[in-house]
Short mmCIF file of C-alpha atoms in Angstrom, two decimals:
data_model
loop_
_atom_site.label_atom_id
_atom_site.label_comp_id
_atom_site.label_asym_id
_atom_site.label_seq_id
_atom_site.Cartn_x
_atom_site.Cartn_y
_atom_site.Cartn_z
CA UNK O 1 108.31 112.27 89.79
CA UNK O 2 106.16 109.44 88.43
CA UNK O 3 107.30 107.59 85.31
CA UNK O 4 105.15 105.58 82.94
CA UNK O 5 106.08 103.69 79.79
CA UNK O 6 105.19 105.16 76.39
CA UNK O 7 106.00 102.82 73.49
CA UNK O 8 108.60 101.15 75.70
CA UNK O 9 110.31 104.36 76.83
CA UNK O 10 110.16 105.58 80.46
CA UNK O 11 108.45 108.96 80.36
CA UNK O 12 107.60 111.47 83.11
CA UNK O 13 103.85 111.34 83.60
CA UNK O 14 103.38 115.06 82.95
CA UNK O 15 105.19 114.75 79.60
CA UNK O 16 103.19 111.82 78.20
CA UNK O 17 100.86 112.79 75.35
CA UNK O 18 98.56 111.15 72.82
CA UNK O 19 97.34 112.45 69.47
CA UNK O 20 93.85 113.94 69.27
CA UNK O 21 93.49 111.76 66.14
CA UNK O 22 94.17 108.54 68.06
CA UNK O 23 91.21 106.22 67.58
CA UNK O 24 91.53 105.08 71.17
CA UNK O 25 90.60 108.63 72.15
CA UNK O 26 88.12 109.20 69.33
CA UNK O 27 86.28 105.87 69.21
CA UNK O 28 87.44 103.77 72.15
CA UNK O 29 89.46 101.52 69.81
CA UNK O 30 91.96 100.03 72.19
CA UNK O 31 92.37 97.48 74.93
CA UNK O 32 94.03 97.25 78.31
CA UNK O 33 95.11 94.74 80.93
CA UNK O 34 95.52 95.31 84.64
CA UNK O 35 97.78 93.09 86.70
CA UNK O 36 100.14 93.25 89.63
CA UNK O 37 103.60 92.14 90.63
CA UNK O 38 104.73 89.87 93.43
CA UNK O 39 108.33 90.48 94.45
CA UNK O 40 108.76 92.51 91.26
CA UNK O 41 107.48 89.67 89.06
CA UNK O 42 104.32 90.33 86.99
CA UNK O 43 101.56 87.87 87.85
CA UNK O 44 100.15 85.53 85.17
CA UNK O 45 101.69 87.74 82.49
CA UNK O 46 101.48 85.13 79.72
CA UNK O 47 97.72 84.91 80.14
CA UNK O 48 97.26 88.66 80.12
CA UNK O 49 99.35 88.99 76.97
CA UNK O 50 97.48 86.14 75.29
CA UNK O 51 94.15 87.88 75.90
CA UNK O 52 95.54 91.25 74.83
CA UNK O 53 97.04 89.94 71.59
CA UNK O 54 93.83 88.16 70.63
CA UNK O 55 91.74 91.26 71.32
CA UNK O 56 94.11 93.41 69.26
CA UNK O 57 93.83 90.94 66.40
CA UNK O 58 90.04 91.33 66.48
CA UNK O 59 90.35 95.14 66.37
CA UNK O 60 92.98 95.20 63.63
CA UNK O 61 95.68 96.60 65.91
CA UNK O 62 99.21 95.26 65.35
CA UNK O 63 100.60 94.35 68.75
CA UNK O 64 103.41 91.87 69.23
CA UNK O 65 103.44 91.92 73.03
CA UNK O 66 106.84 90.35 73.69
CA UNK O 67 107.10 89.11 77.24
CA UNK O 68 110.85 89.69 77.61
CA UNK O 69 110.60 93.33 76.57
CA UNK O 70 107.62 93.96 78.81
CA UNK O 71 109.31 92.38 81.82
CA UNK O 72 112.37 94.57 81.28
CA UNK O 73 110.17 97.68 80.99
CA UNK O 74 108.31 96.76 84.18
CA UNK O 75 111.55 96.27 86.09
CA UNK O 76 112.85 99.64 84.89
CA UNK O 77 109.65 101.46 85.84
CA UNK O 78 109.55 99.85 89.27
CA UNK O 79 113.11 101.02 89.90
CA UNK O 80 112.47 104.57 88.62
CA UNK O 81 109.33 104.88 90.77
CA UNK O 82 110.94 103.34 93.87
CA UNK O 83 108.48 100.45 94.00
CA UNK O 84 109.04 96.78 94.74
CA UNK O 85 105.50 95.78 93.85
CA UNK O 86 102.87 97.69 91.96
CA UNK O 87 99.55 97.93 90.19
CA UNK O 88 100.14 97.94 86.43
CA UNK O 89 97.89 98.86 83.53
CA UNK O 90 99.05 98.01 80.02
CA UNK O 91 97.09 99.93 77.39
CA UNK O 92 97.26 99.45 73.63
CA UNK O 93 95.51 102.29 71.83
CA UNK O 94 94.83 101.95 68.09
CA UNK O 95 96.88 104.96 67.14
CA UNK O 96 96.10 107.82 64.73
CA UNK O 97 93.51 107.46 62.01
CA UNK O 98 91.16 109.56 59.90
CA UNK O 99 88.11 111.35 61.19
CA UNK O 100 85.50 108.72 60.41
CA UNK O 101 84.92 105.01 60.80
CA UNK O 102 87.77 103.41 58.92
CA UNK O 103 87.96 99.73 58.05
CA UNK O 104 91.70 99.78 57.38
CA UNK O 105 94.06 98.05 59.83
CA UNK O 106 95.90 100.37 62.19
CA UNK O 107 99.62 100.92 61.71
CA UNK O 108 100.96 102.92 64.68
CA UNK O 109 99.47 101.79 67.98
CA UNK O 110 100.34 103.64 71.17
CA UNK O 111 101.44 101.32 73.99
CA UNK O 112 101.28 102.83 77.46
CA UNK O 113 102.30 101.14 80.68
CA UNK O 114 100.93 102.86 83.77
CA UNK O 115 102.31 102.07 87.22
CA UNK O 116 101.16 102.97 90.71
CA UNK O 117 101.46 101.56 94.24
CA UNK O 118 99.25 98.62 95.14
CA UNK O 119 96.17 99.52 97.17
CA UNK O 120 96.68 99.04 100.89
CA UNK O 121 93.85 96.56 101.40
CA UNK O 122 95.07 95.08 104.68
CA UNK O 123 94.30 91.63 106.12
CA UNK O 124 90.86 92.66 107.42
CA UNK O 125 89.51 92.82 103.87
CA UNK O 126 90.27 89.12 103.42
CA UNK O 127 88.69 88.19 106.74
CA UNK O 128 85.64 90.47 106.93
CA UNK O 129 85.12 90.94 103.21
CA UNK O 130 83.02 93.38 101.18
CA UNK O 131 79.43 94.39 100.72
CA UNK O 132 78.07 93.57 97.27
CA UNK O 133 75.37 95.96 96.02
CA UNK O 134 72.87 94.95 93.38
CA UNK O 135 72.94 97.74 90.84
CA UNK O 136 70.18 99.01 88.58
CA UNK O 137 72.74 99.83 85.88
CA UNK O 138 72.55 96.77 83.59
CA UNK O 139 75.59 95.08 82.09
CA UNK O 140 75.75 96.07 78.45
CA UNK O 141 76.22 93.40 75.79
CA UNK O 142 79.72 92.86 74.35
CA UNK O 143 80.76 94.72 71.23
CA UNK O 144 82.04 91.43 69.76
CA UNK O 145 81.33 87.73 70.35
CA UNK O 146 83.23 87.74 73.67
CA UNK O 147 83.72 90.81 75.84
CA UNK O 148 87.03 92.56 75.30
CA UNK O 149 88.72 94.64 77.97
CA UNK O 150 88.25 97.72 75.84
CA UNK O 151 88.83 101.42 76.36
CA UNK O 152 85.07 101.93 75.94
CA UNK O 153 84.36 101.80 79.68
CA UNK O 154 81.25 103.96 80.02
CA UNK O 155 79.06 101.13 81.34
CA UNK O 156 81.48 100.47 84.19
CA UNK O 157 81.84 104.18 84.92
CA UNK O 158 78.08 104.65 85.20
CA UNK O 159 77.87 101.61 87.46
CA UNK O 160 80.66 102.99 89.66
CA UNK O 161 78.78 106.29 90.01
CA UNK O 162 75.67 104.42 91.09
CA UNK O 163 77.67 102.45 93.67
CA UNK O 164 79.28 105.66 94.96
CA UNK O 165 75.84 107.07 95.72
CA UNK O 166 74.93 103.98 97.74
CA UNK O 167 78.25 104.22 99.58
CA UNK O 168 77.62 107.89 100.44
CA UNK O 169 74.11 107.08 101.61
CA UNK O 170 75.38 104.22 103.79
CA UNK O 171 78.15 106.38 105.27
CA UNK O 172 75.70 109.18 106.13
CA UNK O 173 73.35 106.74 107.84
CA UNK O 174 76.16 105.05 109.76
CA UNK O 175 77.60 108.36 110.93
CA UNK O 176 74.16 109.59 111.98
CA UNK O 177 73.66 106.48 114.09
CA UNK O 178 77.11 106.95 115.59
CA UNK O 179 76.65 110.65 116.39
CA UNK O 180 78.01 111.43 119.82
CA UNK O 181 80.46 108.54 119.87
CA UNK O 182 84.19 109.02 119.87
CA UNK O 183 84.55 108.26 116.17
CA UNK O 184 82.33 108.00 113.15
CA UNK O 185 81.50 104.56 111.83
CA UNK O 186 83.71 103.48 108.95
CA UNK O 187 81.66 102.10 106.07
CA UNK O 188 82.43 98.61 104.79
CA UNK O 189 84.19 98.50 101.40
CA UNK O 190 81.82 97.67 98.57
CA UNK O 191 81.57 96.33 95.05
CA UNK O 192 78.64 96.67 92.66
CA UNK O 193 76.97 93.76 90.85
CA UNK O 194 75.61 94.32 87.37
CA UNK O 195 72.86 92.12 85.99
CA UNK O 196 72.09 91.36 82.36
CA UNK O 197 69.14 93.08 80.69
CA UNK O 198 67.04 89.96 81.37
CA UNK O 199 67.93 89.90 85.05
CA UNK O 200 70.71 87.33 85.39
CA UNK O 201 73.86 87.86 87.43
CA UNK O 202 76.73 89.11 85.26
CA UNK O 203 79.78 90.57 86.99
CA UNK O 204 81.06 93.25 89.31
CA UNK O 205 82.23 96.66 88.20
CA UNK O 206 85.83 95.42 88.40
CA UNK O 207 85.46 91.76 89.26
CA UNK O 208 84.05 88.36 88.40
CA UNK O 209 81.57 86.66 90.72
CA UNK O 210 81.60 83.25 92.40
CA UNK O 211 79.31 81.74 95.01
CA UNK O 212 79.21 78.50 96.96
CA UNK O 213 76.13 76.49 97.77
CA UNK O 214 76.33 73.14 99.56
CA UNK O 215 80.02 72.82 98.75
CA UNK O 216 79.59 73.43 94.99
CA UNK O 217 81.08 76.42 93.21
CA UNK O 218 78.99 78.52 90.80
CA UNK O 219 79.92 81.39 88.49
CA UNK O 220 78.08 83.22 85.67
CA UNK O 221 78.85 81.82 82.23
CA UNK O 222 80.72 83.76 79.56
CA UNK O 223 77.48 83.92 77.55
CA UNK O 224 76.10 86.48 80.03
CA UNK O 225 78.51 88.98 78.48
CA UNK O 226 81.10 89.01 81.25
CA UNK O 227 84.80 89.54 80.79
CA UNK O 228 86.63 86.18 80.77
CA UNK O 229 88.81 87.17 83.71
CA UNK O 230 92.34 85.88 84.17
CA UNK O 231 91.84 85.34 87.91
CA UNK O 232 88.43 83.76 87.21
CA UNK O 233 90.04 81.25 84.86
CA UNK O 234 92.75 80.42 87.40
CA UNK O 235 90.19 79.89 90.18
CA UNK O 236 88.18 77.53 87.97
CA UNK O 237 91.33 75.51 87.29
CA UNK O 238 92.27 75.40 90.98
CA UNK O 239 88.78 74.36 92.03
CA UNK O 240 88.77 71.50 89.56
CA UNK O 241 92.28 70.39 90.53
CA UNK O 242 91.34 70.26 94.22
CA UNK O 243 88.09 68.39 93.83
CA UNK O 244 85.36 71.02 94.00
CA UNK O 245 82.41 70.62 91.67
CA UNK O 246 82.04 73.71 89.47
CA UNK O 247 79.13 74.98 87.39
CA UNK O 248 79.01 77.90 84.96
CA UNK O 249 75.50 79.08 84.17
CA UNK O 250 72.81 81.74 84.48
CA UNK O 251 71.74 82.64 88.00
CA UNK O 252 69.51 85.18 89.69
CA UNK O 253 70.06 87.56 92.58
CA UNK O 254 67.67 85.45 94.65
CA UNK O 255 69.88 82.42 94.08
CA UNK O 256 72.87 84.48 95.23
CA UNK O 257 70.98 85.40 98.40
CA UNK O 258 70.76 81.69 99.20
CA UNK O 259 74.51 81.10 98.92
CA UNK O 260 76.66 79.86 101.79
CA UNK O 261 79.65 81.86 100.53
CA UNK O 262 80.20 84.58 97.95
CA UNK O 263 83.45 86.02 96.65
CA UNK O 264 84.70 88.24 93.81
CA UNK O 265 87.93 88.02 91.86
CA UNK O 266 90.27 90.35 90.02
CA UNK O 267 93.97 90.48 89.25
CA UNK O 268 94.79 93.17 91.81
CA UNK O 269 92.88 92.00 94.90
CA UNK O 270 92.89 88.25 94.12
CA UNK O 271 89.87 86.61 95.83
CA UNK O 272 87.84 88.84 98.17
CA UNK O 273 85.00 87.42 100.28
CA UNK O 274 81.57 89.05 100.13
CA UNK O 275 79.98 88.99 103.55
CA UNK O 276 76.93 91.22 102.94
CA UNK O 277 74.49 91.62 100.06
CA UNK O 278 72.69 94.95 99.67
CA UNK O 279 69.87 96.18 97.44
CA UNK O 280 68.97 99.70 96.28
CA UNK O 281 65.78 99.63 98.33
CA UNK O 282 67.78 99.27 101.52
CA UNK O 283 67.43 95.55 102.24
CA UNK O 284 70.66 93.90 103.38
CA UNK O 285 71.51 90.35 104.40
CA UNK O 286 74.63 88.72 105.77
CA UNK O 287 76.41 85.95 103.89
CA UNK O 288 77.42 83.03 106.07
CA UNK O 289 78.67 84.10 109.48
CA UNK O 290 79.99 87.48 108.28
CA UNK O 291 83.57 86.32 107.71
CA UNK O 292 85.46 84.54 104.95
CA UNK O 293 84.05 81.06 104.28
CA UNK O 294 86.04 77.84 104.29
CA UNK O 295 85.90 77.26 100.52
CA UNK O 296 86.86 80.86 99.75
CA UNK O 297 89.70 80.71 102.27
CA UNK O 298 91.09 77.51 100.77
CA UNK O 299 90.85 78.79 97.21
CA UNK O 300 92.59 82.04 98.21
CA UNK O 301 95.38 79.95 99.74
CA UNK O 302 95.75 77.84 96.61
CA UNK O 303 95.65 80.95 94.40
CA UNK O 304 98.42 82.67 96.33
CA UNK O 305 100.43 79.46 96.26
CA UNK O 306 99.92 79.33 92.47
CA UNK O 307 100.99 82.92 91.78
CA UNK O 308 103.82 82.88 94.28
CA UNK O 309 102.79 85.66 96.66
#
């Protein structure tokens, strides 16, 4: 049986419910954070809670987010689910409200802590990396001044469906080429890159983007509408502390194609190298020599040293 947390109480997954009048369900009024544990300890939890509290303040959702209580809840859920380490999603939904667009602050938020095993990425992912597809689904603009990690996730869902079609197409082509061999060709894992409406690089479906050119690190600026990622922020700090020049700005796909190294970041998979760039029309190019680059490798080392993995 899988247990999740509902307002701080361990609850069997099949018994967890939410009101049909919850504004998280009705209007997407809610926020979430995803993070992982290392040795049972939640990674960069203070930063996740800081971002979550600020977002809830913007939405008028009362959320205290006490670290000590959350750590105790995480430890209890790990034990109940027989996990040492896990993927965690902390969701704060606005709670019940009237049918209609209210301007009153919310009073009874629903706090849900989901838990599941970490994905089995394996060491090859961090050596051979991912393919990054340029998507035609544009990154939508934020609902507020800075993008919140909100429950309104339709843009990302549509982008993921577009990527899935490219993945299916690639797998069919690879298996057709490998017909008659002992085993079908396994497609390379992929991420999708969304651009802004005016054609600048924004972010992945579930990641922030970095690239390296002539030893300098580049990443799209917050003004492109990207989520200010927790791992992104940590990488920027590590790069500065270890002497790499860093620039945040507006860049094009063509500039990305000229990079020496590319990698994407998120709180679950850390830093993942991108070793191939692909476009909807079928054009693909390799990044570097097809394996993790030296800057990416060093930053991944420093990141893991920082978070204690």
